CSV table of C-alpha atoms and ligand atoms in Angstrom, one decimal:
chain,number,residue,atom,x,y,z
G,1,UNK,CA,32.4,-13.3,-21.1
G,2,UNK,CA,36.0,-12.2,-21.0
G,3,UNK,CA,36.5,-8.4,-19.5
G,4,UNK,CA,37.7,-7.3,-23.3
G,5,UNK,CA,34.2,-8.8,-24.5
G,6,UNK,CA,36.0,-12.0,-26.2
G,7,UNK,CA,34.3,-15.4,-25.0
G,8,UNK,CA,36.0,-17.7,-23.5
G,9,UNK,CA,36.4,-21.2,-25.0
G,10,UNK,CA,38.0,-23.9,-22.9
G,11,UNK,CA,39.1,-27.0,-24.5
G,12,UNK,CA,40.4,-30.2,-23.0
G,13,UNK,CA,42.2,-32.9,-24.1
G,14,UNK,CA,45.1,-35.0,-22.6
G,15,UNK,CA,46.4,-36.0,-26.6
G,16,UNK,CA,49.2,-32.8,-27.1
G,17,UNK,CA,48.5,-33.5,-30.8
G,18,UNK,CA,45.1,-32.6,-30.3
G,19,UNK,CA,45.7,-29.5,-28.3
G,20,UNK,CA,48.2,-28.6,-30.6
G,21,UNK,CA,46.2,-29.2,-33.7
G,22,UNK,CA,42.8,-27.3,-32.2
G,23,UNK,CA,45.2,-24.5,-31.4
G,24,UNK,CA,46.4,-24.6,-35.2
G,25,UNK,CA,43.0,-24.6,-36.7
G,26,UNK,CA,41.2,-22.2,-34.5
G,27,UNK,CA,43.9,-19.4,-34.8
G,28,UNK,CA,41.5,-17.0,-37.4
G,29,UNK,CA,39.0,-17.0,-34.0
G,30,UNK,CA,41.7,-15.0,-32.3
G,31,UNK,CA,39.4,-12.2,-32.2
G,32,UNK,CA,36.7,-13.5,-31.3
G,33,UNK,CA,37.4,-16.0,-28.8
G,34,UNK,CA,39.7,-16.4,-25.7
G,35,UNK,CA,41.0,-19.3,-25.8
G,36,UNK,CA,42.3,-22.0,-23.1
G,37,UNK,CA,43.6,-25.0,-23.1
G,38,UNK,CA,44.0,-27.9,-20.2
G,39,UNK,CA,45.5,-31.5,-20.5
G,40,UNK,CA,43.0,-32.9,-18.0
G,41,UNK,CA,40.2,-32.6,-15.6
G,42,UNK,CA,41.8,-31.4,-12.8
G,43,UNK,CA,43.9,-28.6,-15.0
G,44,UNK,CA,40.5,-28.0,-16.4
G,45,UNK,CA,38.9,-27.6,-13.8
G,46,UNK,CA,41.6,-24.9,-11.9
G,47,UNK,CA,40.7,-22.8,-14.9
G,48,UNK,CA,37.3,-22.6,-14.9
G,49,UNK,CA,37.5,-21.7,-10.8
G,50,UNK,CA,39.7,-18.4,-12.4
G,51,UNK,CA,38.0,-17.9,-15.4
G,52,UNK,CA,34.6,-17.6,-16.1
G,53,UNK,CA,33.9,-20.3,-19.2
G,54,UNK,CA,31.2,-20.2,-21.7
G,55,UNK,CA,31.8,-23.2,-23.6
G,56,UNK,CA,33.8,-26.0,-22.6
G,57,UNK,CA,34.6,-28.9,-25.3
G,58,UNK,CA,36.4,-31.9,-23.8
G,59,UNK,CA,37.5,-35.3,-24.8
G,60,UNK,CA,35.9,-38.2,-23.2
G,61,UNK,CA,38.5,-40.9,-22.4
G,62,UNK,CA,41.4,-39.3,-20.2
G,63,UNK,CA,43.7,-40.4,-17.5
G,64,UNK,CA,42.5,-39.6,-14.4
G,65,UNK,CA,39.3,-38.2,-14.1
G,66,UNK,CA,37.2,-38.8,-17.9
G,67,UNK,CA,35.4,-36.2,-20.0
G,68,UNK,CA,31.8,-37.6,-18.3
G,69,UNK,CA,32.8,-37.2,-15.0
G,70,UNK,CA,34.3,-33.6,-15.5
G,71,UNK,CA,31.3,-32.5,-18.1
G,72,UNK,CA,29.2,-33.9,-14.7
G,73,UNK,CA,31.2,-31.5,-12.4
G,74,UNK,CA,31.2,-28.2,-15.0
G,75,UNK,CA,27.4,-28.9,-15.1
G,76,UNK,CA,27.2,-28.8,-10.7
G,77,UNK,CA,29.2,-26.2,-10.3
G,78,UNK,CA,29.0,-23.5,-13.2
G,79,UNK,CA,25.7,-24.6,-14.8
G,80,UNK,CA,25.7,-21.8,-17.4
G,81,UNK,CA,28.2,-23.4,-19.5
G,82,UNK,CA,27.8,-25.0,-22.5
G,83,UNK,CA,29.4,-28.8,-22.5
G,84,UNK,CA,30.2,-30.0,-25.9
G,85,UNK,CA,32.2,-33.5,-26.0
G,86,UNK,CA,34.7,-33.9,-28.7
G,87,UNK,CA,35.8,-37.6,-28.8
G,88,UNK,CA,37.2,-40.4,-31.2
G,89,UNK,CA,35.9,-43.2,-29.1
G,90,UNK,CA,32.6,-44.5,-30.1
G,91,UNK,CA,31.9,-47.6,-28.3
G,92,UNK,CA,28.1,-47.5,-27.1
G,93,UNK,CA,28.7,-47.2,-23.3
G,94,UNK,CA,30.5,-44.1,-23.7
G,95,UNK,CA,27.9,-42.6,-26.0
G,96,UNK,CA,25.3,-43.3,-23.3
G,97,UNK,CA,27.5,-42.1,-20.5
G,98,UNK,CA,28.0,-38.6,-22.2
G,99,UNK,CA,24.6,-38.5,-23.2
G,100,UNK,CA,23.6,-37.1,-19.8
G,101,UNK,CA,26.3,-35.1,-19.0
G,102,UNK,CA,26.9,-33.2,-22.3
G,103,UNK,CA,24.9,-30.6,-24.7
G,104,UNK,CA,26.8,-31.8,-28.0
G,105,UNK,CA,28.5,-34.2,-29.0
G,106,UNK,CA,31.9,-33.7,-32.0
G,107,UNK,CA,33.3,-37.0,-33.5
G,108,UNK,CA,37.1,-36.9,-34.3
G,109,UNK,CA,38.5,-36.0,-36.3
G,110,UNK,CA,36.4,-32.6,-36.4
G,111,UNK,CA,37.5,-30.0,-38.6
G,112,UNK,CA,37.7,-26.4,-38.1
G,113,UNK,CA,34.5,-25.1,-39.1
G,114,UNK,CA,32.1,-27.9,-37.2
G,115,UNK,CA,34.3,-26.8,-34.3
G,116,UNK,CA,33.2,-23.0,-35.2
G,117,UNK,CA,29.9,-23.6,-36.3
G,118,UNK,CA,29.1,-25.1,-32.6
G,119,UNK,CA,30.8,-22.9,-31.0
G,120,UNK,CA,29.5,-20.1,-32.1
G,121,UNK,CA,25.9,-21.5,-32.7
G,122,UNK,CA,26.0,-22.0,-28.7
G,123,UNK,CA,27.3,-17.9,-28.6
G,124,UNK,CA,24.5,-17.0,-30.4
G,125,UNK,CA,21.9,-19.3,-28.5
G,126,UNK,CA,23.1,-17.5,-25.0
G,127,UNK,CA,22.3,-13.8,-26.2
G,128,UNK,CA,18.4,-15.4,-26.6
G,129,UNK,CA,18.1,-15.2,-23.1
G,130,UNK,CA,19.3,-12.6,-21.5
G,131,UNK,CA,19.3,-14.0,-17.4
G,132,UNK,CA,21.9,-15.8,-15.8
G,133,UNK,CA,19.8,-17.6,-13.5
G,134,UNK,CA,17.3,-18.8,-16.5
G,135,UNK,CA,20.1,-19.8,-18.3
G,136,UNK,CA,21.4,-21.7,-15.4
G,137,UNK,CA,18.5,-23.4,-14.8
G,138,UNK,CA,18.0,-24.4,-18.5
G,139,UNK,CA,21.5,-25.5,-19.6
G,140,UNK,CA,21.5,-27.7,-16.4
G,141,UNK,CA,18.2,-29.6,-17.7
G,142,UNK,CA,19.2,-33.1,-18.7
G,143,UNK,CA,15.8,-33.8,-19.9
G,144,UNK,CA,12.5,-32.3,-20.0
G,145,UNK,CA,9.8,-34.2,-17.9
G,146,UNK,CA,8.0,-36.5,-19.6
G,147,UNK,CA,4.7,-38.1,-19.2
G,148,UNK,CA,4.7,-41.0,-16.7
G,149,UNK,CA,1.8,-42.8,-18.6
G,150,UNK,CA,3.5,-42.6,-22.0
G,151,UNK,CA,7.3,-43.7,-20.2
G,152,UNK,CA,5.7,-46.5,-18.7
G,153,UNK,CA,3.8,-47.6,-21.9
G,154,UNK,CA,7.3,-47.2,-23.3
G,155,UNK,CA,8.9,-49.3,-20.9
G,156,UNK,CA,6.7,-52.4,-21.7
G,157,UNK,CA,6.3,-52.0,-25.1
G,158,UNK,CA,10.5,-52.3,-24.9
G,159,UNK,CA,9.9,-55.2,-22.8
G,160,UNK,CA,8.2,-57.1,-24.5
G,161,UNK,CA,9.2,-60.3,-26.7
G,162,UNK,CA,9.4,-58.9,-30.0
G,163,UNK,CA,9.5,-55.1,-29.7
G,164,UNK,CA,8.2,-53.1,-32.5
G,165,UNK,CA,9.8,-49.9,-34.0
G,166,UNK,CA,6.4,-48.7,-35.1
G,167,UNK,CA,4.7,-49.0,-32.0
G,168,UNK,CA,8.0,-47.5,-30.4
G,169,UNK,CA,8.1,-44.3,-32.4
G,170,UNK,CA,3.8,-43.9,-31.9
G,171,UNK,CA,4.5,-43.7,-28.2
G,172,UNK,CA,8.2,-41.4,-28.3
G,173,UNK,CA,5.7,-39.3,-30.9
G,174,UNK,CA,3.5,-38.4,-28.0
G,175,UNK,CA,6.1,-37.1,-25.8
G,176,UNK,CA,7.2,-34.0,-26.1
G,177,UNK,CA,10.5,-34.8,-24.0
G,178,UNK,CA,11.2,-38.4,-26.0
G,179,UNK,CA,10.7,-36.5,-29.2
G,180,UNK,CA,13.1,-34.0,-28.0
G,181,UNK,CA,15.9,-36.1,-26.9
G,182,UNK,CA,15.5,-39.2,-29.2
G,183,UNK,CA,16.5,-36.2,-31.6
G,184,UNK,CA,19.4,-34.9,-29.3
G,185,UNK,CA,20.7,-38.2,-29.5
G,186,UNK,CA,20.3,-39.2,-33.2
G,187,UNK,CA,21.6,-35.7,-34.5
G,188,UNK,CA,24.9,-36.2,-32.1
G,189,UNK,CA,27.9,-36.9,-34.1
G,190,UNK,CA,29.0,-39.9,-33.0
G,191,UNK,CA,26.2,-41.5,-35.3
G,192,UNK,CA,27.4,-40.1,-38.0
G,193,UNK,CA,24.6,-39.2,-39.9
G,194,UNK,CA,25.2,-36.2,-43.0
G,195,UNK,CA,22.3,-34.8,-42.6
G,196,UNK,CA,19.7,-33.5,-39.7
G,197,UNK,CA,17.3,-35.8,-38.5
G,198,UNK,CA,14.0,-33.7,-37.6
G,199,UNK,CA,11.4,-36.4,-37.0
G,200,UNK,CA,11.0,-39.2,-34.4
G,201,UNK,CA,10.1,-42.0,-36.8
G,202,UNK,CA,13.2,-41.5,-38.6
G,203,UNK,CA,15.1,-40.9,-35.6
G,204,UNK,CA,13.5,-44.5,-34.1
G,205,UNK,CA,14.3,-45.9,-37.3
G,206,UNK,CA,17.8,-45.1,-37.4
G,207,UNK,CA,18.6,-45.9,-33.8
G,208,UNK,CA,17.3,-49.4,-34.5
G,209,UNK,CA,15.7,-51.5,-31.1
G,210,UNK,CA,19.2,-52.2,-29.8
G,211,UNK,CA,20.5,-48.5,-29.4
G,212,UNK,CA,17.0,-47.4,-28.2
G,213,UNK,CA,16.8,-49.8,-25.6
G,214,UNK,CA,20.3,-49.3,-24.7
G,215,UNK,CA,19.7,-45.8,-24.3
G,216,UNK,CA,16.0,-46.6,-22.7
G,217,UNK,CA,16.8,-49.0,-20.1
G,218,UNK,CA,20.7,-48.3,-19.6
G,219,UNK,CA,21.2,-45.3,-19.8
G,220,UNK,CA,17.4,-43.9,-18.5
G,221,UNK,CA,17.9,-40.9,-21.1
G,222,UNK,CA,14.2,-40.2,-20.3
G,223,UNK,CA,14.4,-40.2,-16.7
G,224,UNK,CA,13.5,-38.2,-14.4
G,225,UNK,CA,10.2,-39.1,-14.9
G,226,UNK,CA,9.5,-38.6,-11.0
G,227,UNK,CA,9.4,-35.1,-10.8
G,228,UNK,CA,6.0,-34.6,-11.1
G,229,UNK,CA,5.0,-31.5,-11.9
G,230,UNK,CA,2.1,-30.1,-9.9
G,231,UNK,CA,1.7,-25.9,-11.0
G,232,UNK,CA,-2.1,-24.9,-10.5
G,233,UNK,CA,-3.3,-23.8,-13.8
G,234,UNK,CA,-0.7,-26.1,-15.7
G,235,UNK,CA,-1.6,-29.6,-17.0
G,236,UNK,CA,1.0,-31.1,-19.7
G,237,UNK,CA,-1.8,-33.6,-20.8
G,238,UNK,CA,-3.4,-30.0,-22.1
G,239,UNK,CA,-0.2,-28.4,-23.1
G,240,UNK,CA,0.2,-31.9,-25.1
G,241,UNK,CA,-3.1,-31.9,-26.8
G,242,UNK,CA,-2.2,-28.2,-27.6
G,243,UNK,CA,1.0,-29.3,-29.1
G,244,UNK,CA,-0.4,-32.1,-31.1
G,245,UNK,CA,-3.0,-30.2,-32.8
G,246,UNK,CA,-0.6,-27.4,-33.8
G,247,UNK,CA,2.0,-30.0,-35.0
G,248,UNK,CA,-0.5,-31.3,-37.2
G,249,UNK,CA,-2.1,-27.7,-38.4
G,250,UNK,CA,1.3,-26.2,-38.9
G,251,UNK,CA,1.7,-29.7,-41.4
G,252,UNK,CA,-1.6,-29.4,-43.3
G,253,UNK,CA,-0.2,-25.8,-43.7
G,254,UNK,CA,3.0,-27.2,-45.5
G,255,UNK,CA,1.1,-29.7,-47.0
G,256,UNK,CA,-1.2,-27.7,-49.1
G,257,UNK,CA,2.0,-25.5,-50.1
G,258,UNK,CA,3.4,-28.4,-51.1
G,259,UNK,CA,6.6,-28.1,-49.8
G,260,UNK,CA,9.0,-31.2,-49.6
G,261,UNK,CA,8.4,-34.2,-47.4
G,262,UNK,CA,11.4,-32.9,-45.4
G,263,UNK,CA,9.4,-29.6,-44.4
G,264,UNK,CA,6.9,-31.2,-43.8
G,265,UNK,CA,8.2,-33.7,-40.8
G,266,UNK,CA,10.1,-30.7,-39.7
G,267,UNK,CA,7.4,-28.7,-39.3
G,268,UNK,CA,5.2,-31.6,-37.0
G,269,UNK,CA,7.8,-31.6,-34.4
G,270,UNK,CA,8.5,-28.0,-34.1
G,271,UNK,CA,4.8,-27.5,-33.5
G,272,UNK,CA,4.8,-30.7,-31.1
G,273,UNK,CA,8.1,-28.9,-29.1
G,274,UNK,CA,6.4,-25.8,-29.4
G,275,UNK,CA,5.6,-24.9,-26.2
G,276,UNK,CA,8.1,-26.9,-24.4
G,277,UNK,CA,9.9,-24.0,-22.5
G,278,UNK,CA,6.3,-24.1,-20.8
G,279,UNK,CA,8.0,-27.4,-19.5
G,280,UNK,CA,10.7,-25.6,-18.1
G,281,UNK,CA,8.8,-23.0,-15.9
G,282,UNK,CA,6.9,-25.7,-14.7
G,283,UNK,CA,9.1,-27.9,-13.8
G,284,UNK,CA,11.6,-25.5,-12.1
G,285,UNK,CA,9.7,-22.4,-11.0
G,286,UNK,CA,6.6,-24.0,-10.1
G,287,UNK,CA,5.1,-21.3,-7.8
G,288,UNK,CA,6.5,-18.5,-10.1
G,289,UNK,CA,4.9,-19.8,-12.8
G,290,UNK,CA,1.7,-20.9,-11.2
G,291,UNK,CA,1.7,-16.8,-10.4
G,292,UNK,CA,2.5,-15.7,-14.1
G,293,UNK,CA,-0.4,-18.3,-15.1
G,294,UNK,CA,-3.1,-16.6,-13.3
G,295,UNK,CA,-2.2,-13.3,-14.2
G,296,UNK,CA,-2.1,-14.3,-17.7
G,297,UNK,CA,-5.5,-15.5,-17.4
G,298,UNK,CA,-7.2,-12.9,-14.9
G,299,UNK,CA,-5.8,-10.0,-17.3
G,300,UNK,CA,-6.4,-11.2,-20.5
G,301,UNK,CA,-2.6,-10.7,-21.4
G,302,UNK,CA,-0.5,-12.8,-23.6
G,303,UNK,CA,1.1,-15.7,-21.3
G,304,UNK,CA,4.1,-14.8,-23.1
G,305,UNK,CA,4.3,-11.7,-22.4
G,306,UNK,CA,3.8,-12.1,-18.6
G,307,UNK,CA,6.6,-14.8,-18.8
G,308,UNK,CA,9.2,-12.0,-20.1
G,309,UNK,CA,8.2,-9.4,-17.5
G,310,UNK,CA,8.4,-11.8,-14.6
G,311,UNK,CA,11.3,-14.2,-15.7
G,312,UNK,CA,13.2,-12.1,-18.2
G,313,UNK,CA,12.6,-14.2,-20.8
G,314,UNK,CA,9.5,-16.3,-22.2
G,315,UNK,CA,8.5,-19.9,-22.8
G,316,UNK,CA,9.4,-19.3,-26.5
G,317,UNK,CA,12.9,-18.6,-25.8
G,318,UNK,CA,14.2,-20.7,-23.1
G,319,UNK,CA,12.8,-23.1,-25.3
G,320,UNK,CA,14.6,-22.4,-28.5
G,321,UNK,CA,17.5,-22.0,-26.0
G,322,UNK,CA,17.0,-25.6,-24.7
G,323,UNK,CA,16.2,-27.3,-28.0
G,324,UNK,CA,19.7,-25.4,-29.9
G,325,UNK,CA,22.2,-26.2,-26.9
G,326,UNK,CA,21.0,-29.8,-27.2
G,327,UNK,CA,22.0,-29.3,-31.2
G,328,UNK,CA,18.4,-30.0,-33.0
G,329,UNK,CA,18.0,-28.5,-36.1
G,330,UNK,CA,17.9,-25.0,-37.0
G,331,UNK,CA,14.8,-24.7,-38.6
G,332,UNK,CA,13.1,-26.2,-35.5
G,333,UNK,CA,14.6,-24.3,-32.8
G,334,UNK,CA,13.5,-20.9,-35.2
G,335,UNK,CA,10.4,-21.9,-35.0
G,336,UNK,CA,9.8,-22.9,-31.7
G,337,UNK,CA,11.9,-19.4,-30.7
G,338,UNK,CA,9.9,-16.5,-32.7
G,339,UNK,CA,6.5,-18.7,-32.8
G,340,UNK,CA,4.7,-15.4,-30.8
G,341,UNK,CA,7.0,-12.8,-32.4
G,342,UNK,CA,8.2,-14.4,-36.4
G,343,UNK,CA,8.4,-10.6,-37.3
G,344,UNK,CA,11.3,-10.8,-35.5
G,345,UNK,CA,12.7,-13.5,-37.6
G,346,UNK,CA,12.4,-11.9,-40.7
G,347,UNK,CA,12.6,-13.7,-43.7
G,348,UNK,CA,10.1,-14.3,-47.0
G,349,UNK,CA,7.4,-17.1,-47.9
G,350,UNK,CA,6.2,-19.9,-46.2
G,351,UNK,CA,8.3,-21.7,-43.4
G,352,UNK,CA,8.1,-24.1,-40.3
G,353,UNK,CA,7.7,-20.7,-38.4
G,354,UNK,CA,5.1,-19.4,-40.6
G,355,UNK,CA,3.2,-22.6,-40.1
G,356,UNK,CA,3.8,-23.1,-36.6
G,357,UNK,CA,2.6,-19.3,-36.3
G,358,UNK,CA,-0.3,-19.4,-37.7
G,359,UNK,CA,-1.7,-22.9,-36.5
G,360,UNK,CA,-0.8,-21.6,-32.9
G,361,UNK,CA,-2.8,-18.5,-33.2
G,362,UNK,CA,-5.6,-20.3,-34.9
G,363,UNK,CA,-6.0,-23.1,-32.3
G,364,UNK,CA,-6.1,-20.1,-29.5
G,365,UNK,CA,-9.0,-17.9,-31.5
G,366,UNK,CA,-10.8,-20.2,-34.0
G,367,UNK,CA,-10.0,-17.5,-36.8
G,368,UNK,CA,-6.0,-16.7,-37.5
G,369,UNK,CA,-7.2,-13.2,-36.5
G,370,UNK,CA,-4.4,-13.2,-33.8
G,371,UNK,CA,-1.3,-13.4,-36.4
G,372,UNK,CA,1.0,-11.2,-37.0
G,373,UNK,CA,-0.5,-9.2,-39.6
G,374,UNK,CA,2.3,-7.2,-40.7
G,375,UNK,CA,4.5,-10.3,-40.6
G,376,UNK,CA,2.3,-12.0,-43.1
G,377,UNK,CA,2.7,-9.3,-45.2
G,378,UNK,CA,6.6,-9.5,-45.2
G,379,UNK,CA,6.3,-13.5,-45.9
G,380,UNK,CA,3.9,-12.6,-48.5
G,381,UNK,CA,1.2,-15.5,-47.3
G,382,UNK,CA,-1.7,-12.9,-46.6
G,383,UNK,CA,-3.8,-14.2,-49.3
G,384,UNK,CA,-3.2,-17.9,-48.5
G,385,UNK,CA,-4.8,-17.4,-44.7
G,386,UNK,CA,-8.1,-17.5,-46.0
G,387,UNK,CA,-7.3,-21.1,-47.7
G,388,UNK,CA,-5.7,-22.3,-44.8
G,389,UNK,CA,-7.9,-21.1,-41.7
G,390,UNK,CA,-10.9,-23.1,-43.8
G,391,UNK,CA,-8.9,-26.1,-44.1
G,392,UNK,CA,-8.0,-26.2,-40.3
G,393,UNK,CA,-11.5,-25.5,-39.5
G,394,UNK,CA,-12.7,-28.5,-41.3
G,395,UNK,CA,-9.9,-30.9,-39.5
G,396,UNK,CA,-11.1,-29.5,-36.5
G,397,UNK,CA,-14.8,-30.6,-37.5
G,398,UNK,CA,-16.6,-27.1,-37.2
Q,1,LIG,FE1,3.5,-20.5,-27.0
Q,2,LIG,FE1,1.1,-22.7,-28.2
């Protein structure tokens, strides 16, 4: 953050035009924003060893060195800033190159207020967590790690002869990390879609065969997969299972509100990404987190909890962090954010969070006696608990 408090926004782009016409439209953010602007990678890339940057939106083809290979750079050497791509080119292989390298991705022409809203949606995302280092650590995530079983099921199943989207989305479904990026990926601009996409089967269906296997096989979006992740007292199959049966709780919730189908797949993959951040301890602070585990589980006191005092911020929020640099939709990235605390998200009636709240707590203690109890006041959903902990309890069988 610039000394004055401003943030610094630096944008890149070897088009004068461009420069010129960013400068134009973004002059009412004065105020807020410090603003800088370079003509390449190298220039860029001077600033930022001056200038501490918090967002940095760049084009993709340039003289020189390219917008992937600079985004590739920014993310080695000042991992806390946000990479955005802003680009008019669209053929497939740089889509997959800057899938990697980038947060977001802006199609050109943009106008002002996408430009806005993504900056400042990534503004707001950083105050979530409050630690350099975590931030670090989480903006520099390409990919959360997967399950090797469920990649390699992939990986045939996209080998085959005659592939099958159905089959395709079943197995992405049961990943939290495909679910997460398959979503990145659809919601970037360059497909152009109007609207969010929040579920995996639309997402599959969108992409088609072709762009998922491009983006499978080519580009290895889901890689990583080596990294095995070995924390005593951690097992993703659990935290899966977890996942899955909160997903589907949090849905019976919506259901029997009947709210619209949109809510309703919304609300299945923010209880499947619930728990995600979890991913992140584990995967990057593995003794850390093996330590917060125990004492979560020898004391009796909420993991969550134990995450904030130990890493400054919990699974909940790094989360929510990782999920809104990587532009899913709001809704999602609420949920996934306050799903401990939704008091602190106030709002009324029956949301995603609301849902994902309650079939979290009720998966941990059999009963919903763990919400929030003022919250559910607030949302005015008190007298629906009793409806919904018997319906949960008969999907559960008991
Ligand atoms: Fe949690
Ligand atoms: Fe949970």
């Amino acid at each position: 953050m610039a000394e004055n408090g401003k943030k610094n926004v630096l944008f890149v782009d070897d088009e004068p035009n461009i420069t010129q016409g960013l400068k134009r439209m973004l002059r009412p953010m004065r105020d807020e924003w410090e603003m800088s602007f370079a003509s390449s990678g190298a220039e860029a890339l001077e600033i930022m060893s001056r200038i501490r940057i918090d967002v940095i939106v760049s084009d993709m083809r340039m003289p020189g060195m390219d917008g992937a290979e600079l985004l590739g750079i920014v993310q080695e050497r000042y991992p806390n800033s946000i990479r955005v791509v802003l680009s008019g080119q669209s053929s497939k292989e740089s889509i997959l190159r800057a899938v990697g390298a980038a947060h977001q991705y802006l199609a050109k022409p943009c106008d002002a207020e996408t430009v806005k809203q993504t900056v400042s949606r990534a503004f707001m995302l950083r105050d979530i967590i409050a630690g350099d280092r975590l931030r670090g650590i989480a903006a520099k995530m390409q990919t959360l790690p997967a399950l090797p079983e469920t990649y390699s099921e992939l990986l045939s199943e996209m080998k085959s002869e005659e592939p099958s989207l159905t089959k395709i989305s079943k197995i992405i479904k049961r990943d939290m990390s495909m679910t997460a990026k398959i979503l990145q990926v659809v919601n970037s601009a360059y497909f152009g879609i109007r609207r969010k996409i929040t579920s995996p089967e639309d997402a599959v269906r969108y992409l088609g065969i072709e762009n998922i296997s491009a983006l499978v096989l080519a580009a290895n979006v889901f890689g990583q997969m080596d990294a095995k992740i070995a924390v005593p007292g951690f097992s993703m199959a659990a935290l899966w299972n977890h996942s899955g049966e909160v997903g589907r709780f949090a849905q019976l919730i919506l259901k029997t509100e009947n709210k619209s189908k949109q809510d309703v797949d919304d609300v299945l993959t923010a209880g499947l990404l619930h728990d995600c951040g979890k991913l992140v301890f584990a995967a990057n602070m593995s003794s850390k987190y093996a330590e917060v585990l125990k004492e979560s589980s020898e004391t009796g006191s909420p993991l969550w909890l134990v995450e904030q005092a130990a890493f400054g911020a919990s699974h909940a929020e790094i989360g929510a962090y990782l999920l809104g640099i990587w532009g899913l939709p709001d809704a999602i990235v609420e949920a996934v954010g306050f799903h401990h605390n939704p008091s602190d998200f106030q709002h009324k009636g029956c949301t995603s969070l609301t849902a994902v709240h309650v079939a979290n707590c009720f998966v941990h203690d059999n009963d919903g006696s763990s919400a929030e109890q003022p919250y559910l006041a607030v949302s005015e959903v008190v007298d629906r608990m009793e409806t919904w902990v018997s319906l949960m309890r008969a999907h559960r069988g008991g």
